[in-house]
Coordinates of C-alpha atoms and ligand atoms in Angstrom, one line a residue:
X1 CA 0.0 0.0 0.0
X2 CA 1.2 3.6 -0.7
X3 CA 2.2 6.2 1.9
X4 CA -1.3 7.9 2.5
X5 CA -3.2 4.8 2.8
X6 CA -0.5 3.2 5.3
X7 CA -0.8 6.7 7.3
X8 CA -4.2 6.1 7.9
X9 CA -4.5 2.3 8.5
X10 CA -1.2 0.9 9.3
X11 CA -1.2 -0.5 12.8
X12 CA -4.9 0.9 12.8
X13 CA -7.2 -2.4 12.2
X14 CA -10.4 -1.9 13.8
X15 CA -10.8 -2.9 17.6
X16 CA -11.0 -6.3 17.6
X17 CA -13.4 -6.3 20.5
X18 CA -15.4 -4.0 19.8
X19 CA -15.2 -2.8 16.0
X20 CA -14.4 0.8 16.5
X21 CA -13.2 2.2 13.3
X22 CA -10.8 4.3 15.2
X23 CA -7.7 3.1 17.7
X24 CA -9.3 3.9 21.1
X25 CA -7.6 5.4 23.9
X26 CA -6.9 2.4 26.2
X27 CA -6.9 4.3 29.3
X28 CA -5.4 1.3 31.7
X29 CA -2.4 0.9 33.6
X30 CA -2.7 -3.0 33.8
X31 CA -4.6 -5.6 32.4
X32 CA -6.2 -8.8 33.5
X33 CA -4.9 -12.2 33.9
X34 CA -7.0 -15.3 32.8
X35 CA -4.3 -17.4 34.7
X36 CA -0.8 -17.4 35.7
X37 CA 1.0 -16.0 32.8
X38 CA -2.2 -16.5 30.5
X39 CA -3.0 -12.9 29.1
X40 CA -3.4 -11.3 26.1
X41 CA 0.0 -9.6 25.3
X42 CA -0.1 -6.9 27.8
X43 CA 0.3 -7.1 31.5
X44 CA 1.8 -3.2 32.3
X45 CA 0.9 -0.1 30.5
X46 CA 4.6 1.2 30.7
X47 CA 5.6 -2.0 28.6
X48 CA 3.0 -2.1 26.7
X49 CA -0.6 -0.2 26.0
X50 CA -2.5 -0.9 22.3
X51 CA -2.8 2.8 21.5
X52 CA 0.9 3.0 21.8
X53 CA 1.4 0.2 19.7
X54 CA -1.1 0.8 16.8
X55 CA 1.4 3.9 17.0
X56 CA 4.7 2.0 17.2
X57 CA 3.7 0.2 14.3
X58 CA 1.9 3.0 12.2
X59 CA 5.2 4.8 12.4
X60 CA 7.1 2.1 11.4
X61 CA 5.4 1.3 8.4
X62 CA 5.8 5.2 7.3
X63 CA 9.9 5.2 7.9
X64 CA 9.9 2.0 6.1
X65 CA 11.2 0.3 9.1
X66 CA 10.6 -2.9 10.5
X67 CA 9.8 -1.7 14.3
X68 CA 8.6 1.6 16.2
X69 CA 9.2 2.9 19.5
X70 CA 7.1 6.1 21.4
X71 CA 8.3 7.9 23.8
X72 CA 7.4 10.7 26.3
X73 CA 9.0 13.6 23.8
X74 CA 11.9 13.6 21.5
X75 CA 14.2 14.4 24.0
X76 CA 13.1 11.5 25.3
X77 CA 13.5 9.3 22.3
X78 CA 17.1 10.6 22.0
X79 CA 18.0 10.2 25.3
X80 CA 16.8 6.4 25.2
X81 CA 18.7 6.5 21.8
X82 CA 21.9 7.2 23.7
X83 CA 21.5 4.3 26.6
X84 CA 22.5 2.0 23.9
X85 CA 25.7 2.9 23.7
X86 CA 28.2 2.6 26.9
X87 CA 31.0 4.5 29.0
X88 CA 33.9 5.2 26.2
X89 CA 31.5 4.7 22.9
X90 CA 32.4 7.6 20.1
X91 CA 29.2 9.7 18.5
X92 CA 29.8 11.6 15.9
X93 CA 27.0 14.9 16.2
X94 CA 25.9 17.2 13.7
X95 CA 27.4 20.3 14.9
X96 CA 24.2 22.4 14.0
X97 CA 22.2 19.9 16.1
X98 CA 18.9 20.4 17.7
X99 CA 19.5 22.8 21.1
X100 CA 18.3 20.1 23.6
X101 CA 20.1 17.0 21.7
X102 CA 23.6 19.2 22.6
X103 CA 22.2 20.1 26.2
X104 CA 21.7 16.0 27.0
X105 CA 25.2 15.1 25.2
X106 CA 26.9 17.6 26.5
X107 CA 25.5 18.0 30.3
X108 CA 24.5 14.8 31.2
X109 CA 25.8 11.9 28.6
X110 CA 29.1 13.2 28.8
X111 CA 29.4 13.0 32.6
X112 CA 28.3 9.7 32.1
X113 CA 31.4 9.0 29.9
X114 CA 30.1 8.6 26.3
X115 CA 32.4 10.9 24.0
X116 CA 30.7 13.2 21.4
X117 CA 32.6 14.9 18.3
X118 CA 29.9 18.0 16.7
X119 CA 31.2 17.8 13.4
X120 CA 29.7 20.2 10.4
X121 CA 28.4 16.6 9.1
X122 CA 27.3 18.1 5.7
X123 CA 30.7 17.4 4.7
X124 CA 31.6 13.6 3.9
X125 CA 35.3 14.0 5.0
X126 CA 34.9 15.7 7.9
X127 CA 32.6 12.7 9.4
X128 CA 35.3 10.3 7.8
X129 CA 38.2 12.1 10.0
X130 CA 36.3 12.5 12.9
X131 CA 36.0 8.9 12.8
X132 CA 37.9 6.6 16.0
X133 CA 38.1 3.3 16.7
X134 CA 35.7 3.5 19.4
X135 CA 32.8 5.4 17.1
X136 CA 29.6 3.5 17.4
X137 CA 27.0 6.1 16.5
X138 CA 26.8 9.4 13.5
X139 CA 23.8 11.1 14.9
X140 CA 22.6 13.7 12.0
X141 CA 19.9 16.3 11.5
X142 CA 19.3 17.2 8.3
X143 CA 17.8 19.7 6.9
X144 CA 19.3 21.5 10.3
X145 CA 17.5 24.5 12.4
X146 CA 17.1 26.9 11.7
X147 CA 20.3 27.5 8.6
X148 CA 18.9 24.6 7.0
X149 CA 22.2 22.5 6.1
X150 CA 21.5 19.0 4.8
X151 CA 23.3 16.3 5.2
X152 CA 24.0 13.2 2.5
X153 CA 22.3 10.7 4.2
X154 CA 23.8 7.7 2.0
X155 CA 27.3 9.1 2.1
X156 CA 27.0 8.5 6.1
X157 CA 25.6 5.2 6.0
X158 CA 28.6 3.9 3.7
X159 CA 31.3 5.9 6.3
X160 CA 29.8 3.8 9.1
X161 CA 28.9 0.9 7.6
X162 CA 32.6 0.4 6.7
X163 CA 33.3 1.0 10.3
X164 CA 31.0 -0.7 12.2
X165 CA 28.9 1.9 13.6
X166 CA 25.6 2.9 13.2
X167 CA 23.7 5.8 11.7
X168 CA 21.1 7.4 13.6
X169 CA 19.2 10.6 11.3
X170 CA 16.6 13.1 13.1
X171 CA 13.9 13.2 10.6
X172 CA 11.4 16.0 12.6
X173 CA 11.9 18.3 10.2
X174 CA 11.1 16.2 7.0
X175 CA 8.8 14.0 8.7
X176 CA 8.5 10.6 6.2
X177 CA 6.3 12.3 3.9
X178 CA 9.3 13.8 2.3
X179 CA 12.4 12.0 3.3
X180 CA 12.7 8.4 4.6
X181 CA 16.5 7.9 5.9
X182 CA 16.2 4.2 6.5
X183 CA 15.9 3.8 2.4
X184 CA 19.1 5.9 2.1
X185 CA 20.6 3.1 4.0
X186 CA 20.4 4.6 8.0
X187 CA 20.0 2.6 11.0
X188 CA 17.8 4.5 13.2
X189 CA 15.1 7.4 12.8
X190 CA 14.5 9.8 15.5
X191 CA 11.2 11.9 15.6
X192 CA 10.5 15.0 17.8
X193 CA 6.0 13.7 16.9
X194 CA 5.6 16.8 18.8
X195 CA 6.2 18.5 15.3
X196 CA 5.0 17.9 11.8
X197 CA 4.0 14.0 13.1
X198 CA 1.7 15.4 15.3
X199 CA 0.9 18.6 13.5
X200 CA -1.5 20.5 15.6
X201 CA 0.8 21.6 18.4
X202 CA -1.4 20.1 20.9
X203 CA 1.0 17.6 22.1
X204 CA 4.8 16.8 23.0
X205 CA 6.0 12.9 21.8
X206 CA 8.5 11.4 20.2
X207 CA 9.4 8.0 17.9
X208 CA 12.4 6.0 17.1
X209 CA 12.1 3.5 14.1
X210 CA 14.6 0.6 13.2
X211 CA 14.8 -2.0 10.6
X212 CA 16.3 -4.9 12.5
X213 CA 14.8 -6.9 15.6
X214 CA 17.7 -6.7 17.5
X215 CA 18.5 -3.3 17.6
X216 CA 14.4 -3.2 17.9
X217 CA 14.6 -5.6 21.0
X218 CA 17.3 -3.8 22.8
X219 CA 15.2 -0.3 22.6
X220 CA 11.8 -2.1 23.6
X221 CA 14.1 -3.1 27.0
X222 CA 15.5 0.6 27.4
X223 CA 11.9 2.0 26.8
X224 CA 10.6 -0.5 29.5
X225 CA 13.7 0.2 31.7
X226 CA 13.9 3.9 31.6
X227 CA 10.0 4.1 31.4
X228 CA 9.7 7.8 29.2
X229 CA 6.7 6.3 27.5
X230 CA 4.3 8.2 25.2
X231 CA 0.7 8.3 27.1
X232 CA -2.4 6.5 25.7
X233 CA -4.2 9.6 25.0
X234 CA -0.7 11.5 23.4
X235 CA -0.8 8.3 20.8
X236 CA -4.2 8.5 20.3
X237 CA -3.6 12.4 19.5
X238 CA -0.4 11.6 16.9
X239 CA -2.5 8.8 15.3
X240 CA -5.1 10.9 14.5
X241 CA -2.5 13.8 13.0
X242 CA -0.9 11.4 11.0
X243 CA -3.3 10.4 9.4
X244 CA -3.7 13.7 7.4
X245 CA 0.2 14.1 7.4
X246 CA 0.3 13.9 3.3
X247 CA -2.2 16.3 3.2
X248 CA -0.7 18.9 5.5
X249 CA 3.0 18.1 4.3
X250 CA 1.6 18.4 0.5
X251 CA 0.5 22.1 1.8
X252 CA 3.6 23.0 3.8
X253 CA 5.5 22.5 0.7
X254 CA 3.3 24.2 -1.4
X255 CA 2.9 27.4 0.5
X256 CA 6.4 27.2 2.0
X257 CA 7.3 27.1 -1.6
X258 CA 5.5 30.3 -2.3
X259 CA 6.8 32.6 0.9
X260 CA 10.2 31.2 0.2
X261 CA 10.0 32.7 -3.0
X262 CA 8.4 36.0 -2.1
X263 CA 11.2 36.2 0.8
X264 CA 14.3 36.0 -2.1
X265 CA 12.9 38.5 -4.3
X266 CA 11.8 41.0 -1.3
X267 CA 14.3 44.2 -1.4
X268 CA 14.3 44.2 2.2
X269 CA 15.6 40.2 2.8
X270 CA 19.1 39.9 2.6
X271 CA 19.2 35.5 2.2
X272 CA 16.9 33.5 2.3
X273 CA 17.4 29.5 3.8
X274 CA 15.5 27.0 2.3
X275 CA 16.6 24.1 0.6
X276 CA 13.7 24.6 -2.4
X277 CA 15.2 27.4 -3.9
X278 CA 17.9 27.0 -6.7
X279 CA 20.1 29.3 -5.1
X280 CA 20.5 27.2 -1.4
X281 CA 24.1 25.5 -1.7
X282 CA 22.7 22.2 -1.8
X283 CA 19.6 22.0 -3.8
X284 CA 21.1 19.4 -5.8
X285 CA 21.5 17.1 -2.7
X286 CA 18.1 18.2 -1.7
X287 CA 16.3 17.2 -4.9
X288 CA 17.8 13.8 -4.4
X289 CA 17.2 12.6 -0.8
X290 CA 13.7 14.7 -0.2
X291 CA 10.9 14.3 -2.4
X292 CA 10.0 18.0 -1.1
X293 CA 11.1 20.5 1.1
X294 CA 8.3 21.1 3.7
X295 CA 7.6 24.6 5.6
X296 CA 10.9 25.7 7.5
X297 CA 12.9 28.8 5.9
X298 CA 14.7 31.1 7.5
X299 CA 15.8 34.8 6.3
X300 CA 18.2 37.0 7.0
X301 CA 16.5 41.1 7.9
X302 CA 20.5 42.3 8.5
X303 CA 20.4 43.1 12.2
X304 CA 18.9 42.5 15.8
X305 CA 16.3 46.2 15.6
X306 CA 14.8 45.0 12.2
X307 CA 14.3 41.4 13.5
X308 CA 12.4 43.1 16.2
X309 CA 10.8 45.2 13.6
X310 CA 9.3 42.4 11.6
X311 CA 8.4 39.8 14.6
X312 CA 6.4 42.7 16.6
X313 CA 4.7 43.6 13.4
X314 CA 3.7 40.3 12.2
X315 CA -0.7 40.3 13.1
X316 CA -1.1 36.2 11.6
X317 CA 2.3 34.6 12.1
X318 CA 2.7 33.7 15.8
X319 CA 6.0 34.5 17.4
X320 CA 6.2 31.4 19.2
X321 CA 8.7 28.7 19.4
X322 CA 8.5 24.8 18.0
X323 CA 7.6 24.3 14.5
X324 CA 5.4 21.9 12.2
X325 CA 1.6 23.0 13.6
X326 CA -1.2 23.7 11.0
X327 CA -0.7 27.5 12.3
X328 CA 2.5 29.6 10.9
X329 CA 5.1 30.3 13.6
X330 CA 7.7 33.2 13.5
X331 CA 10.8 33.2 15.7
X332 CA 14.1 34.8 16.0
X333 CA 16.3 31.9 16.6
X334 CA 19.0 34.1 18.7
X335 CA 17.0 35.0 21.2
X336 CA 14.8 31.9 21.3
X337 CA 15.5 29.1 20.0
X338 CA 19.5 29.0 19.9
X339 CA 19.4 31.1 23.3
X340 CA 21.6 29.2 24.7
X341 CA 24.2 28.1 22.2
X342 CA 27.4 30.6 22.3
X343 CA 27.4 33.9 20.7
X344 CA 30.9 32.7 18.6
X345 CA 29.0 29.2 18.3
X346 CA 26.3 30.9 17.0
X347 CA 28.4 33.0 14.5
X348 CA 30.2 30.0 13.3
X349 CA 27.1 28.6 12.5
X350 CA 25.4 31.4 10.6
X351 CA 22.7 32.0 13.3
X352 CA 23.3 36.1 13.1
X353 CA 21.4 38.5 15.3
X354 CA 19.4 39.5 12.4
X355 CA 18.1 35.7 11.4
X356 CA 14.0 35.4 11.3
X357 CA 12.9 31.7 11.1
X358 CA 9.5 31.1 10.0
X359 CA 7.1 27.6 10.2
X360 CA 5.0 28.2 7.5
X361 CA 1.5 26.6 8.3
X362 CA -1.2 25.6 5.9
X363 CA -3.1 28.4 5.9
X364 CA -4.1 30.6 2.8
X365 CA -0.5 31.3 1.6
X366 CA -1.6 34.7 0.4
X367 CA -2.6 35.5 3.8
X368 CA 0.6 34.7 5.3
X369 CA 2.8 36.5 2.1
X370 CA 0.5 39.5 3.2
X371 CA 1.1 39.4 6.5
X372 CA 4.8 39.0 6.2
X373 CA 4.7 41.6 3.7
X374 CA 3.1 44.3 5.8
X375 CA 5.7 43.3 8.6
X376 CA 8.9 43.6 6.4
X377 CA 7.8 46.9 5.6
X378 CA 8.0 47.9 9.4
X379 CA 11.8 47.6 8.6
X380 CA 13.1 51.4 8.5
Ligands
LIG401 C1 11.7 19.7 18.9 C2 12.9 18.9 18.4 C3 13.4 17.9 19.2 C4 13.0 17.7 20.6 O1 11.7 17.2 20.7 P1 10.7 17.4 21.9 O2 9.5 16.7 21.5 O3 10.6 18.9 22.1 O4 11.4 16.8 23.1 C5 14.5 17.2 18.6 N1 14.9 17.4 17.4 C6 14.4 18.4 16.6 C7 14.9 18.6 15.2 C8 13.4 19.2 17.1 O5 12.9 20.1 16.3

């Protein structure tokens, strides 16, 4: 079956007991026991609840993977992620990475004696000469937040393979819809469902998928372990957003499309970051491992007062932070977002002062161009 179908019924037969067309929200933390050890696949809601795993397997059917796993919120998923590995273990980390993937490698995995390398990971040889004997795990984001660098997903799955480690991609800004990392040879997915997953920012979760029972097995023991588990009603909430996820990504892309293009030819936009437009640095690498290039651009307004201007003007766009709702968020990554990386990190990374990051929604794209029209022109 193809993508939209699978987003609406895979792992989502109706209730067996009951015929409910929809997954319901099994509300239990235990289940009965017909005898000793006689019961029906579920004894304890943290290790296993059927909403979660209609979920679990709905997700992995969309990264073309062979098994899912839901957690509490991404940070949770990546955290789990990282108790595979063990004191000593070697990560390679994009060095634009997600704010609170650094803050959990840095301040608490580290202490904890797992080494990480942050590596600008959209260069192939880099990755290859970061590479030790002890390097189990590349850990990428691409496209990455909010410069929107990509990453050549295959090129990291041949480094590792070749060394024995595994690839792990963050895919929340893509979402499957648009880029599926385990077909471009990765080992693991990691979602932030709080995001375009879930889609109507009424919700925090997050997902790992893998294509191989083991790796599988020895996540469903961390998940069970560590116990940050995604709640019945949370994966009753990302089921349901899923299963218009074509249709919403199919409009981020359009519109996104539309404002990024309005954005480059604007006289008062200096750049504009988004990996659609012929003029981003790797559109080429783009066209090949996405099949589109969603609702996150960036732009560039040339300094800290006209940020300000343009984010207190905006009347549609809410200046809010997280990304991937139905609604279009507006945020100045400096302040917000990338608040706490270093002022020279920041630099380095092309995260200036003047920066305006935008999650385009699906609403009428002229009433977003319009409203980000009327802002830019609050610019002096
Ligand atoms: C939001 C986000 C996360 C963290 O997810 P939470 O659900 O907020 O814990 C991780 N990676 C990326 C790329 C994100 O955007």
């Amino acid at each position: 079956m193809r993508f939209d179908t699978r987003a609406i019924h895979a792992g989502q037969d109706p209730d067996p007991s009951t015929g409910a067309v929809t997954v319901p929200i099994y509300q239990t933390s235990t289940y009965v026991q017909e005898g000793l050890g006689q019961h029906k696949g579920y004894e304890y809601a943290r290790t296993g609840n059927p909403t979660r795993a209609a979920l679990e397997s709905c997700m992995a059917s969309l990264e073309s993977g062979s098994h899912g796993v839901c957690f509490a919120s991404g940070m949770a998923a990546i955290t789990t992620l990282a108790m595979l590995l063990s004191a000593g273990d070697h990560t390679i980390v994009s060095d634009n990475t997600y704010g609170g993937t650094f803050r959990v490698f840095d301040k608490v995995m580290r202490r904890l004696g797992l080494e990480f390398s942050y590596v600008d990971t959209s260069d192939p040889e880099l990755v290859r000469a970061a590479m030790r004997p002890s390097t189990k795990m590349i850990f990428v984001e691409t496209p990455t937040n909010p410069v929107m660098r990509l990453t050549d997903i295959a090129a990291m799955s041949e480094i590792a393979r070749e060394r024995g480690a595994i690839v792990a991609v963050d895919n929340t800004f893509m979402s499957p819809f648009f880029q599926r990392p385990i077909e471009q040879g990765a080992d693991v997915v990691v979602h932030s469902t709080t995001k375009y997953l879930n889609g109507h920012s009424d919700g925090v979760g997050g997902a790992i998928v893998v294509n191989d029972a083991d790796l599988a097995d020895r996540l469903y023991f961390l998940q069970n372990a560590a116990g940050a588990i995604l709640s019945p009603m949370d994966s009753f909430l990302v089921l349901r957003g899923i299963k218009t996820l074509g249709l919403r990504m199919r409009q981020h892309d359009s519109n996104g499309r539309k404002v990024a293009s309005f954005l480059s030819e604007h006289p008062k936009v200096q750049s504009v970051y988004y990996p659609g437009l012929a003029s981003h640095p790797q559109h080429v690498l783009a066209l090949r491992q996405m099949s589109g290039f969603g609702g996150m651009i960036a732009f560039e307004t040339g300094s800290l007062e006209n940020a300000r201007a343009v984010l207190e003007a905006v009347q549609l766009c809410a200046l809010a932070e997280s990304l991937g709702g139905v609604e279009t968020l507006i945020c100045h990554p400096a302040s917000m977002t990338h608040a706490s990386v270093p002022p020279a990190d920041r630099e380095r990374l092309g995260i200036s002062d003047g920066m305006v990051r935008i999650s385009v929604g699906i609403e009428d794209v002229d009433d977003i161009v319009e409203d980000i029209d009327r802002a830019l022109s609050a610019i002096a």
